[in-house]
mmCIF file of C-alpha atoms in Angstrom:
data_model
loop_
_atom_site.group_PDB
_atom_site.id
_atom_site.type_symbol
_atom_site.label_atom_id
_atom_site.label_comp_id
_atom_site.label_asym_id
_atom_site.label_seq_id
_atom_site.Cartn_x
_atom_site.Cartn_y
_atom_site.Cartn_z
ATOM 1 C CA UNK A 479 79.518 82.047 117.148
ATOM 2 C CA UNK A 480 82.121 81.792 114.812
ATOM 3 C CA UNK A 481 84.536 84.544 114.332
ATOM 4 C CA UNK A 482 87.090 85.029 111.779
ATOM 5 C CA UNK A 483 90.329 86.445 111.863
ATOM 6 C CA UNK A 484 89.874 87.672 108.465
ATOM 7 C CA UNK A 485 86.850 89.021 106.038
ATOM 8 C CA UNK A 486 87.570 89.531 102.578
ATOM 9 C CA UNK A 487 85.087 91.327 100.353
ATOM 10 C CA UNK A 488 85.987 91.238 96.440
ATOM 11 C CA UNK A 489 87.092 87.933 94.611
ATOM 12 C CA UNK A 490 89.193 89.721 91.920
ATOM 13 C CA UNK A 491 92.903 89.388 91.851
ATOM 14 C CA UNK A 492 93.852 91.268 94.994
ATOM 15 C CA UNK A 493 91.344 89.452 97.269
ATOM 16 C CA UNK A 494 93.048 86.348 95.813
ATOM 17 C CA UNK A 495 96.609 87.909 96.658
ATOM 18 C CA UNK A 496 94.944 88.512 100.268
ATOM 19 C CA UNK A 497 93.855 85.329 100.945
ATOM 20 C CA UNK A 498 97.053 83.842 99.672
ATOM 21 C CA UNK A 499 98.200 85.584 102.227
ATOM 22 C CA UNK A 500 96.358 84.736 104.834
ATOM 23 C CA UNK A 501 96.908 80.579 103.722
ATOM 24 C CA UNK A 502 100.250 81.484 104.408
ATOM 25 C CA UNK A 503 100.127 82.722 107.766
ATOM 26 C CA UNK A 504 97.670 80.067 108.523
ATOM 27 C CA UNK A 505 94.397 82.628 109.226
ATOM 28 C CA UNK A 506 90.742 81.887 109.545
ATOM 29 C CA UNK A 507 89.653 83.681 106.463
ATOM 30 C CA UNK A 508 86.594 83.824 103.929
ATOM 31 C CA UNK A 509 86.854 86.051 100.329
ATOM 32 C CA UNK A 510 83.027 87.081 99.180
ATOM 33 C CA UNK A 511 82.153 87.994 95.782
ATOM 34 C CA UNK A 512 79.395 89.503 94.568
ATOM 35 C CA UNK A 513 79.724 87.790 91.223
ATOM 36 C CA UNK A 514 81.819 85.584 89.156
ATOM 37 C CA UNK A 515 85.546 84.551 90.174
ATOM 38 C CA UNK A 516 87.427 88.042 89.381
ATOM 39 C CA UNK A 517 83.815 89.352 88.287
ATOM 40 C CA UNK A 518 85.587 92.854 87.264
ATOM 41 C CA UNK A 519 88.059 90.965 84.114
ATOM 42 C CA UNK A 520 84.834 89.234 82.761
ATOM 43 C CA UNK A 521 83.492 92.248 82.666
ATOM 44 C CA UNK A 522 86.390 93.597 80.466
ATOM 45 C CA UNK A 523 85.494 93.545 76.690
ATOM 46 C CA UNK A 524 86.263 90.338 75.323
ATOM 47 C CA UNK A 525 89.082 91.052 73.338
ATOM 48 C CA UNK A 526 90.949 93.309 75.664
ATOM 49 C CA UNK A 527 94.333 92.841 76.085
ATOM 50 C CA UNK A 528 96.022 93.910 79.144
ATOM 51 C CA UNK A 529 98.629 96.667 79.476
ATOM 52 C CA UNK A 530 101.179 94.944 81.969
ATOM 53 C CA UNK A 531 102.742 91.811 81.297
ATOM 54 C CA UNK A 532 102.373 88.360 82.583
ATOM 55 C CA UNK A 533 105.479 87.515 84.923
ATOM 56 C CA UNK A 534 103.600 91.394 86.720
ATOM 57 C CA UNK A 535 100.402 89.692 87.085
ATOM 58 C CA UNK A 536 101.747 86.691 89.083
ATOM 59 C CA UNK A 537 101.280 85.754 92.614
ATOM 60 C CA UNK A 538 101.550 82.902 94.647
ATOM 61 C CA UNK A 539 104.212 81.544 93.363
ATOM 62 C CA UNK A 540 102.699 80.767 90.174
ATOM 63 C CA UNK A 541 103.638 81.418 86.811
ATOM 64 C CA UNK A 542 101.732 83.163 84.182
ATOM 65 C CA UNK A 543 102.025 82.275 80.675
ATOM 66 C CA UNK A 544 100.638 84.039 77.788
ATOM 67 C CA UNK A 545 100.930 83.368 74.354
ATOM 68 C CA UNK A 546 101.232 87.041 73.212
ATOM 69 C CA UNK A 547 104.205 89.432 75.666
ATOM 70 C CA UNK A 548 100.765 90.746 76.807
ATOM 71 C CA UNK A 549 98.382 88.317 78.044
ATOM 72 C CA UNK A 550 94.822 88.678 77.016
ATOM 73 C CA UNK A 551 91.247 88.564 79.171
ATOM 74 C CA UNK A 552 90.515 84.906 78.529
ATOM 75 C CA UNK A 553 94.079 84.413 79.411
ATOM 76 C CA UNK A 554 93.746 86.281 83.124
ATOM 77 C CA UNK A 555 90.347 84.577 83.774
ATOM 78 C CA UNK A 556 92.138 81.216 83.448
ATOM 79 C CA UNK A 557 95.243 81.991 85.375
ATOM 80 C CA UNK A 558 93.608 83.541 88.105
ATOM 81 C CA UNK A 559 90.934 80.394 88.081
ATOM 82 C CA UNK A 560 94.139 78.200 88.566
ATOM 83 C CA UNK A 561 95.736 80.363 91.279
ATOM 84 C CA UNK A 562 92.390 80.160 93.500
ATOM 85 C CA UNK A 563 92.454 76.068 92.961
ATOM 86 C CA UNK A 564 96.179 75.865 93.287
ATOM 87 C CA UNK A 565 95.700 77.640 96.774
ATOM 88 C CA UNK A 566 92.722 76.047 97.412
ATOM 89 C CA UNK A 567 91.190 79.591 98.522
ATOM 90 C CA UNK A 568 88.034 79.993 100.744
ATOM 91 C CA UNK A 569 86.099 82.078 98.126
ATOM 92 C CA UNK A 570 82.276 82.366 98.106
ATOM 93 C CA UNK A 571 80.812 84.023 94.616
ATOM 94 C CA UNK A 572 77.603 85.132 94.133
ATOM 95 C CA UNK A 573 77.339 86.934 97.254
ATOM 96 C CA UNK A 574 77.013 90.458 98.196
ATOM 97 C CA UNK A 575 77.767 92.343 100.561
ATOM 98 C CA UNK A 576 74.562 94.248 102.607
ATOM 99 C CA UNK A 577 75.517 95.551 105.946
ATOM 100 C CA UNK A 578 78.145 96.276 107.936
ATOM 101 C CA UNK A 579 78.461 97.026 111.517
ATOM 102 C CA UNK A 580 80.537 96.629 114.531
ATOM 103 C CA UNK A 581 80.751 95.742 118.515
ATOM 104 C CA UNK A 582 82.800 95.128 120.936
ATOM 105 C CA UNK A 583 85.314 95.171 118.536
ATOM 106 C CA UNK A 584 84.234 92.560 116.391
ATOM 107 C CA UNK A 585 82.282 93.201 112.602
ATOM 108 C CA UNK A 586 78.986 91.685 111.528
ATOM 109 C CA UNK A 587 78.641 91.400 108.062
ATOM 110 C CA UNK A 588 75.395 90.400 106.913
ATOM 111 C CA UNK A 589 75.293 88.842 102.890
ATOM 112 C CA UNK A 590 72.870 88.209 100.404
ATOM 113 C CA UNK A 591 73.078 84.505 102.110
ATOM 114 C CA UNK A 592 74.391 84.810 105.592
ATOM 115 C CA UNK A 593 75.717 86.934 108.571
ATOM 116 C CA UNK A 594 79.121 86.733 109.410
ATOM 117 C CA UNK A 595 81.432 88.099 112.633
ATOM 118 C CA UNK A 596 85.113 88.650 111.658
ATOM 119 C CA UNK A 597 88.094 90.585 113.672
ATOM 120 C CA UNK A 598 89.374 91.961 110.358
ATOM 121 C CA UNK A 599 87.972 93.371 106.971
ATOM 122 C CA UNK A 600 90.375 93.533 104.236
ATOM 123 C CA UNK A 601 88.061 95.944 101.411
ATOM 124 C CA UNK A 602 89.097 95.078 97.532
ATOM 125 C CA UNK A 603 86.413 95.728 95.723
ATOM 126 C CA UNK A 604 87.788 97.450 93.002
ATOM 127 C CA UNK A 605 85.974 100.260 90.881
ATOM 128 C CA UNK A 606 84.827 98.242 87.900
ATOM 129 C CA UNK A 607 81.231 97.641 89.087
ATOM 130 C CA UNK A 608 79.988 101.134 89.149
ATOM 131 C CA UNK A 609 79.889 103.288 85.929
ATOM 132 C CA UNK A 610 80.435 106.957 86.428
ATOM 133 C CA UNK A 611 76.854 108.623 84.878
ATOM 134 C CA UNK A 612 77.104 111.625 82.729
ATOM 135 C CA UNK A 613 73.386 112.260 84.511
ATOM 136 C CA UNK A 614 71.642 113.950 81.566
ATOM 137 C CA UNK A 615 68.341 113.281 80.021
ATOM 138 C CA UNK A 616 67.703 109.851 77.915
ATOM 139 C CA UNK A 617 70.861 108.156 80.003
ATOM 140 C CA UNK A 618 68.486 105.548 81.194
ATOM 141 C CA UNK A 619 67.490 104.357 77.384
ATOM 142 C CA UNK A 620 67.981 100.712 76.430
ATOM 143 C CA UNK A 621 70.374 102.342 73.827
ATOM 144 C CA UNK A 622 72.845 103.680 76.218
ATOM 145 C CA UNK A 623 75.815 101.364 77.631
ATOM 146 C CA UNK A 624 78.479 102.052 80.135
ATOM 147 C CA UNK A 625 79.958 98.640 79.251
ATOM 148 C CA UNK A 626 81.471 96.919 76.057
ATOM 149 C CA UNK A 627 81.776 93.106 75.130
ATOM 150 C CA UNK A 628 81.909 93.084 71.463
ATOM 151 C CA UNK A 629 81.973 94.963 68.522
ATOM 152 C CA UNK A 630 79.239 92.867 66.554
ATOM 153 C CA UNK A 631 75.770 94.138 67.879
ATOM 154 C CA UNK A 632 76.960 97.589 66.230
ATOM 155 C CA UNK A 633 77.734 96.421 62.326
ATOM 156 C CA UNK A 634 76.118 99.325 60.290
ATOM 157 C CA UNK A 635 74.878 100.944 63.045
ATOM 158 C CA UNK A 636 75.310 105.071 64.221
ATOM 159 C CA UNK A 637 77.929 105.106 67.328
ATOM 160 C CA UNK A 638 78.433 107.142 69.968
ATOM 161 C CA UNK A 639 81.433 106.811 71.852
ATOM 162 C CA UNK A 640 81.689 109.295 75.186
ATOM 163 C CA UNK A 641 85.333 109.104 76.240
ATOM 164 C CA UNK A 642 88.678 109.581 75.177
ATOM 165 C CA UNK A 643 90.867 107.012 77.478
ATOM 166 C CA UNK A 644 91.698 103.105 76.631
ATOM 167 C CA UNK A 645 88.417 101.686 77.246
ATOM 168 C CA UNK A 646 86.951 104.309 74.546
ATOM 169 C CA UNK A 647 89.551 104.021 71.895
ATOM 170 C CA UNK A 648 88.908 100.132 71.782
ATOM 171 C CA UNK A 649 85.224 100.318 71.593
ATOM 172 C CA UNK A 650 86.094 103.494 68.699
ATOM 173 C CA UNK A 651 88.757 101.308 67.106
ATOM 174 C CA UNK A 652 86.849 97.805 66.992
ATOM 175 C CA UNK A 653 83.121 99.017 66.059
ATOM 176 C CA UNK A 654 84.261 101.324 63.221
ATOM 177 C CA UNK A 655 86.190 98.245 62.110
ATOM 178 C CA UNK A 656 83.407 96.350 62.140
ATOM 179 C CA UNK A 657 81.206 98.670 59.968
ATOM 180 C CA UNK A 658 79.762 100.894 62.302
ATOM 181 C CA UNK A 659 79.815 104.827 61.863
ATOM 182 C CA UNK A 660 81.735 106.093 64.845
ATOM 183 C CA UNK A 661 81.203 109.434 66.525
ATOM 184 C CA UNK A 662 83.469 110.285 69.746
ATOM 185 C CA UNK A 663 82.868 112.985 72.239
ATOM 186 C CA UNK A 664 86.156 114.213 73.959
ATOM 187 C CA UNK A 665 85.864 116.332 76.668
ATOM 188 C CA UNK A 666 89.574 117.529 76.091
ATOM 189 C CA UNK A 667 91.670 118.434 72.787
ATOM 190 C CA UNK A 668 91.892 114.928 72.344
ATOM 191 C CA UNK A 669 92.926 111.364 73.102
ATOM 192 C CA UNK A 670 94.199 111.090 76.285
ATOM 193 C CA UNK A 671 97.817 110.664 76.889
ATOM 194 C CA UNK A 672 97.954 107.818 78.724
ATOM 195 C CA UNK A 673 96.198 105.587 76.160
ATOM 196 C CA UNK A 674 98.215 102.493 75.226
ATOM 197 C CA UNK A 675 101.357 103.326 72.953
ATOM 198 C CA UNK A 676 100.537 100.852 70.398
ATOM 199 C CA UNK A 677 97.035 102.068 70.240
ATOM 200 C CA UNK A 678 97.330 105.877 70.113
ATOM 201 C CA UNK A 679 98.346 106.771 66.778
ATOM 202 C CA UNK A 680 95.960 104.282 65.194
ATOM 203 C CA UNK A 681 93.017 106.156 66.512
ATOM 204 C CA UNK A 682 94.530 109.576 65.921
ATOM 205 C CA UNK A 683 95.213 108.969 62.625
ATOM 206 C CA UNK A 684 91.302 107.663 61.752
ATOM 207 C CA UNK A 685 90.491 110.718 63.336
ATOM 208 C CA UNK A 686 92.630 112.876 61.707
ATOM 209 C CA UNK A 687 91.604 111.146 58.054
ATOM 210 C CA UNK A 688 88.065 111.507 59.096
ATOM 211 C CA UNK A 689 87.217 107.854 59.251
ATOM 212 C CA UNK A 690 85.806 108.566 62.886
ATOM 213 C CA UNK A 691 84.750 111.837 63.870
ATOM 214 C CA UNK A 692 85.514 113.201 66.722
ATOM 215 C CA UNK A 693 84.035 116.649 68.434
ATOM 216 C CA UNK A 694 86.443 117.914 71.320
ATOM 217 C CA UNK A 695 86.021 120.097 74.041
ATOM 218 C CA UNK A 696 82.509 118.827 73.986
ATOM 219 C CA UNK A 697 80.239 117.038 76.498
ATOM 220 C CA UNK A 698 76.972 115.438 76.001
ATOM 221 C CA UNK A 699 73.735 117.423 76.986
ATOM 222 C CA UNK A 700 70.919 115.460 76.055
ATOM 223 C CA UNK A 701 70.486 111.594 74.529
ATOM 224 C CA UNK A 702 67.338 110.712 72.607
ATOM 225 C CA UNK A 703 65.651 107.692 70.573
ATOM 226 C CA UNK A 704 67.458 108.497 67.440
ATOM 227 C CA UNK A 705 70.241 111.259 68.226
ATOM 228 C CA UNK A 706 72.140 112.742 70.623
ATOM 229 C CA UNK A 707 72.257 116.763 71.878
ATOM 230 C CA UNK A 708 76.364 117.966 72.318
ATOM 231 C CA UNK A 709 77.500 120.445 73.609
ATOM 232 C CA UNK A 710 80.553 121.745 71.037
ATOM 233 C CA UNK A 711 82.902 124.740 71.480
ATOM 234 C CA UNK A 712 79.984 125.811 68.153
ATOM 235 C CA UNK A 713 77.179 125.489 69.999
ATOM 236 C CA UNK A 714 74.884 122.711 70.131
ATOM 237 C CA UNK A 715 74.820 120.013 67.524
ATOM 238 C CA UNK A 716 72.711 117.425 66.947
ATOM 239 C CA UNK A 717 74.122 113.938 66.250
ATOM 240 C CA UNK A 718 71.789 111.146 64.260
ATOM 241 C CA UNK A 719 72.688 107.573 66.223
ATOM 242 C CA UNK A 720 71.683 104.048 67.289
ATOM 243 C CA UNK A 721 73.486 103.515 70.313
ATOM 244 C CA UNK A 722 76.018 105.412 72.995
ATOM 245 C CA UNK A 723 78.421 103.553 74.732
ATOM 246 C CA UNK A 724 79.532 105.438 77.449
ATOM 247 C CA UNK A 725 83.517 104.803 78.616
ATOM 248 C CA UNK A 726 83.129 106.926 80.941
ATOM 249 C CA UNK A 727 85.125 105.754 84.119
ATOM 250 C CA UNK A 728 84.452 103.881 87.582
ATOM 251 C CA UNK A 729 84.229 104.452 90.910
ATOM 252 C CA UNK A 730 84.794 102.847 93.898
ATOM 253 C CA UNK A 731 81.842 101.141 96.378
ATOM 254 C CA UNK A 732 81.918 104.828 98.623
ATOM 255 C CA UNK A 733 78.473 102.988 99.964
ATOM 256 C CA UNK A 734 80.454 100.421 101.652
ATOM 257 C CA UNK A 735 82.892 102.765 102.886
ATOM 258 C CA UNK A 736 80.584 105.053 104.559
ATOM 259 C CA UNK A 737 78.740 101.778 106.400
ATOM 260 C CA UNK A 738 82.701 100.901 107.886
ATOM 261 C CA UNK A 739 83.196 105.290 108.504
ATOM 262 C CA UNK A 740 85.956 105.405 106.521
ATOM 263 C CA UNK A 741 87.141 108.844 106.072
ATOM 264 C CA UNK A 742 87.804 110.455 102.364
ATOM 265 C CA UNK A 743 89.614 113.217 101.269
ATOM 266 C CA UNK A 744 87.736 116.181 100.365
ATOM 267 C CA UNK A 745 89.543 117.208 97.328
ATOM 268 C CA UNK A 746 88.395 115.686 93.752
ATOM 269 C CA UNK A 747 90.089 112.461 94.670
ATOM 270 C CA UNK A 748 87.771 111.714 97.385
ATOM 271 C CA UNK A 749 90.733 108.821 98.761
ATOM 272 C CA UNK A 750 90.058 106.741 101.609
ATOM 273 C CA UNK A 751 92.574 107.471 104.578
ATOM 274 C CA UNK A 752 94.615 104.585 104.958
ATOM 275 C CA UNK A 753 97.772 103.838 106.408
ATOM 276 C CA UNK A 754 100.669 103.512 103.754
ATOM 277 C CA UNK A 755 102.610 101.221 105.904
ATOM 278 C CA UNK A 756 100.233 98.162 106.546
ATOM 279 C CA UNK A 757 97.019 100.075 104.472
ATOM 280 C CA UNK A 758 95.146 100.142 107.527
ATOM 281 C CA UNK A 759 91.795 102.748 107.419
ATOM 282 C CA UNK A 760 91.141 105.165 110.046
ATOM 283 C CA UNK A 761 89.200 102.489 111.428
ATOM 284 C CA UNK A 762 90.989 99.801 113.195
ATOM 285 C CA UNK A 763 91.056 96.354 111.829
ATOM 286 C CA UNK A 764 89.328 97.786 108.446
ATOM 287 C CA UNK A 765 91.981 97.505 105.400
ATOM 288 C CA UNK A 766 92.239 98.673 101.656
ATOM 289 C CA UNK A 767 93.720 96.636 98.616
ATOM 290 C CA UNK A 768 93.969 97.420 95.238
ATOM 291 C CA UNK A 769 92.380 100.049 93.323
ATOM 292 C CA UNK A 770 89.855 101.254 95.837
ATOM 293 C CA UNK A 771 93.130 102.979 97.727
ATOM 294 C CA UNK A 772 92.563 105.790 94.687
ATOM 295 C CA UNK A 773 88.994 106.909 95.684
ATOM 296 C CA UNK A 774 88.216 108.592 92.277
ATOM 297 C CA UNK A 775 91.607 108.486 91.209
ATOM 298 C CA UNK A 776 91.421 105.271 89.275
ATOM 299 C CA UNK A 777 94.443 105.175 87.575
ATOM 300 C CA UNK A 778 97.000 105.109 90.381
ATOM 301 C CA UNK A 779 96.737 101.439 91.043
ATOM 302 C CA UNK A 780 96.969 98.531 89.178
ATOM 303 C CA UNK A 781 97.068 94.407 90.089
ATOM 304 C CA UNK A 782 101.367 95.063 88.939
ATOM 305 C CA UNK A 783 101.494 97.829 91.986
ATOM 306 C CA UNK A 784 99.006 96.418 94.398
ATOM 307 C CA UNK A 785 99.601 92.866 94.915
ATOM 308 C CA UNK A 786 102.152 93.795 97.556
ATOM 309 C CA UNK A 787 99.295 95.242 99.632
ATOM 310 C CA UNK A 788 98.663 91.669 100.822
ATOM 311 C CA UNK A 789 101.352 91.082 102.408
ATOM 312 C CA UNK A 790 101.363 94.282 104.185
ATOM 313 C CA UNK A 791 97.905 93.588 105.561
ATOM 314 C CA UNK A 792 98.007 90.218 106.519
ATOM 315 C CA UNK A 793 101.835 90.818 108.324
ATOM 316 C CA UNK A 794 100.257 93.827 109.870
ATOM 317 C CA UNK A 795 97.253 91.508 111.190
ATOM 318 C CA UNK A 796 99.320 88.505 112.399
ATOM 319 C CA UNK A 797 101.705 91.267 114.055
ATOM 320 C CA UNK A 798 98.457 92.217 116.226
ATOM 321 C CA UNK A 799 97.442 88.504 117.356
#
């Protein structure tokens, strides 16, 4: 039986950083991903442009050049693709995690496709796979989103937009653009304040002119076929509309967490308990990369602030042989 010195579960840009790391210092390693190579940027809307610039996003050694001072999606999915083949990673895609338990010290991992027995799990899985529901009534209608590609399926049509951080304002900004009649529901006064500093007073100022409206302090109570129930600081008011894309927020893969009994925080956070120094869990030879160190608390980390977490780990592991 096989056992590795290191398991790896998410392909994205920190489980590339990780097993970078582990080239390096010459472990036996394998990175699983449930989907495509950095499955959570294709997932990003198409023409998203990211907030950090390129010389942040590098690792291994190798540069990252964007056209614009702020590279683009396409852009990231390309450099990271080169980064994995540069490095000649050990990355399986298309493969999900089931099961995890342990023994005698060592963890069996069984796959979609295989079992395997490692002395070390290094968890970056990111948040971007798992939509935070409103849970009301008619969320489960073919009309209702919690993702965004494009702004074309929505030309002419009546939008809903639940949300008021980045992801929202792009999906506001580019389908009212594009024709369709924009509605946003903001939970707060208004847009939030940490939406991008180029983007900000564009939306507030089609808001303000009326070009999108925009109810605040309101929350959705009910989504049918063609209109959606609010709840306004006026009572309840009923919305015609064709679709509601839902920029809600992610979480993290808690599932997975519970499986490995790692312990959260029981304020709103809910953040794993991990070891600052080497990001070590509560349980030994389980470790946390990347965003899923925020528990609900998404916006903490970022692939600028958490590449370092790498080389923490991996030191930390080779410090143990």
């Amino acid at each position: 039986m096989e056992i590795l010195d290191v398991f790896i579960v998410g392909g994205g840009p920190i489980g590339l950083a990780c097993g970078i790391e582990c080239e390096k210092a010459g472990l036996n390693y394998i990175i699983v991903e449930k989907g495509v190579l950095t499955n959570s940027l294709f997932n990003y809307p198409l023409n998203m442009t990211f907030f950090s610039t390129s010389e942040k996003l590098e690792m291994g050694g190798i540069p990252f050049m964007s056209i614009a001072h702020k590279p683009t999606r396409t852009e990231a999915l390309e450099y990271y693709r080169r980064v994995a083949k540069t490095w000649k990673l050990k990355i399986n895609l298309y493969e999900e995690v089931k099961t995890v338990s342990k023994a005698e010290g060592v963890f069996e991992i069984t796959t979609s496709k295989i079992k395997y027995h490692t002395k070390n799990i290094i968890l970056s899985t990111g948040f971007y796979d798992l939509p935070n529901l409103m849970k009301v009534p008619g969320e489960d209608l073919p009309k209702v989103t919690h993702y965004y590609k494009e702004p074309w399926p929505y030309i002419g049509q009546k939008i809903v937009v639940v949300g008021g951080a980045n992801s929202a304002v792009d999906v506001a900004l580019e389908t009212w653009r594009k024709g369709a009649e924009v509605t946003m529901v903001l939970k707060d006064e208004g847009i939030d304040s940490n939406v991008k500093y180029w983007v900000k007073p564009d939306i507030e100022n089609r808001i303000k002119e009326g070009s999108i409206k925009a109810f605040t302090h309101s929350t959705v109570k009910e989504i049918r076929e063609r209109d959606v129930v609010l709840n306004t600081p006026d009572g309840e008011v009923i919305v015609e509309n064709d679709f509601v894309l839902a920029m809600t927020g992610y979480r993290p893969n808690f599932a997975l967490l519970d499986q490995l009994g790692v312990e959260l925080s029981l304020d709103e956070k809910r953040q794993p308990c991990y070891d600052q120094t080497n990001q070590e869990s509560n349980v030994h030879g389980v470790y946390l990369a990347g965003v899923v160190c925020g528990g609900l608390n998404t916006r903490e980390f970022f692939i600028e602030n958490s590449i370092v977490h790498a080389e923490h780990i991996v030191k930390d592991i080779v410090g143990k042989k």
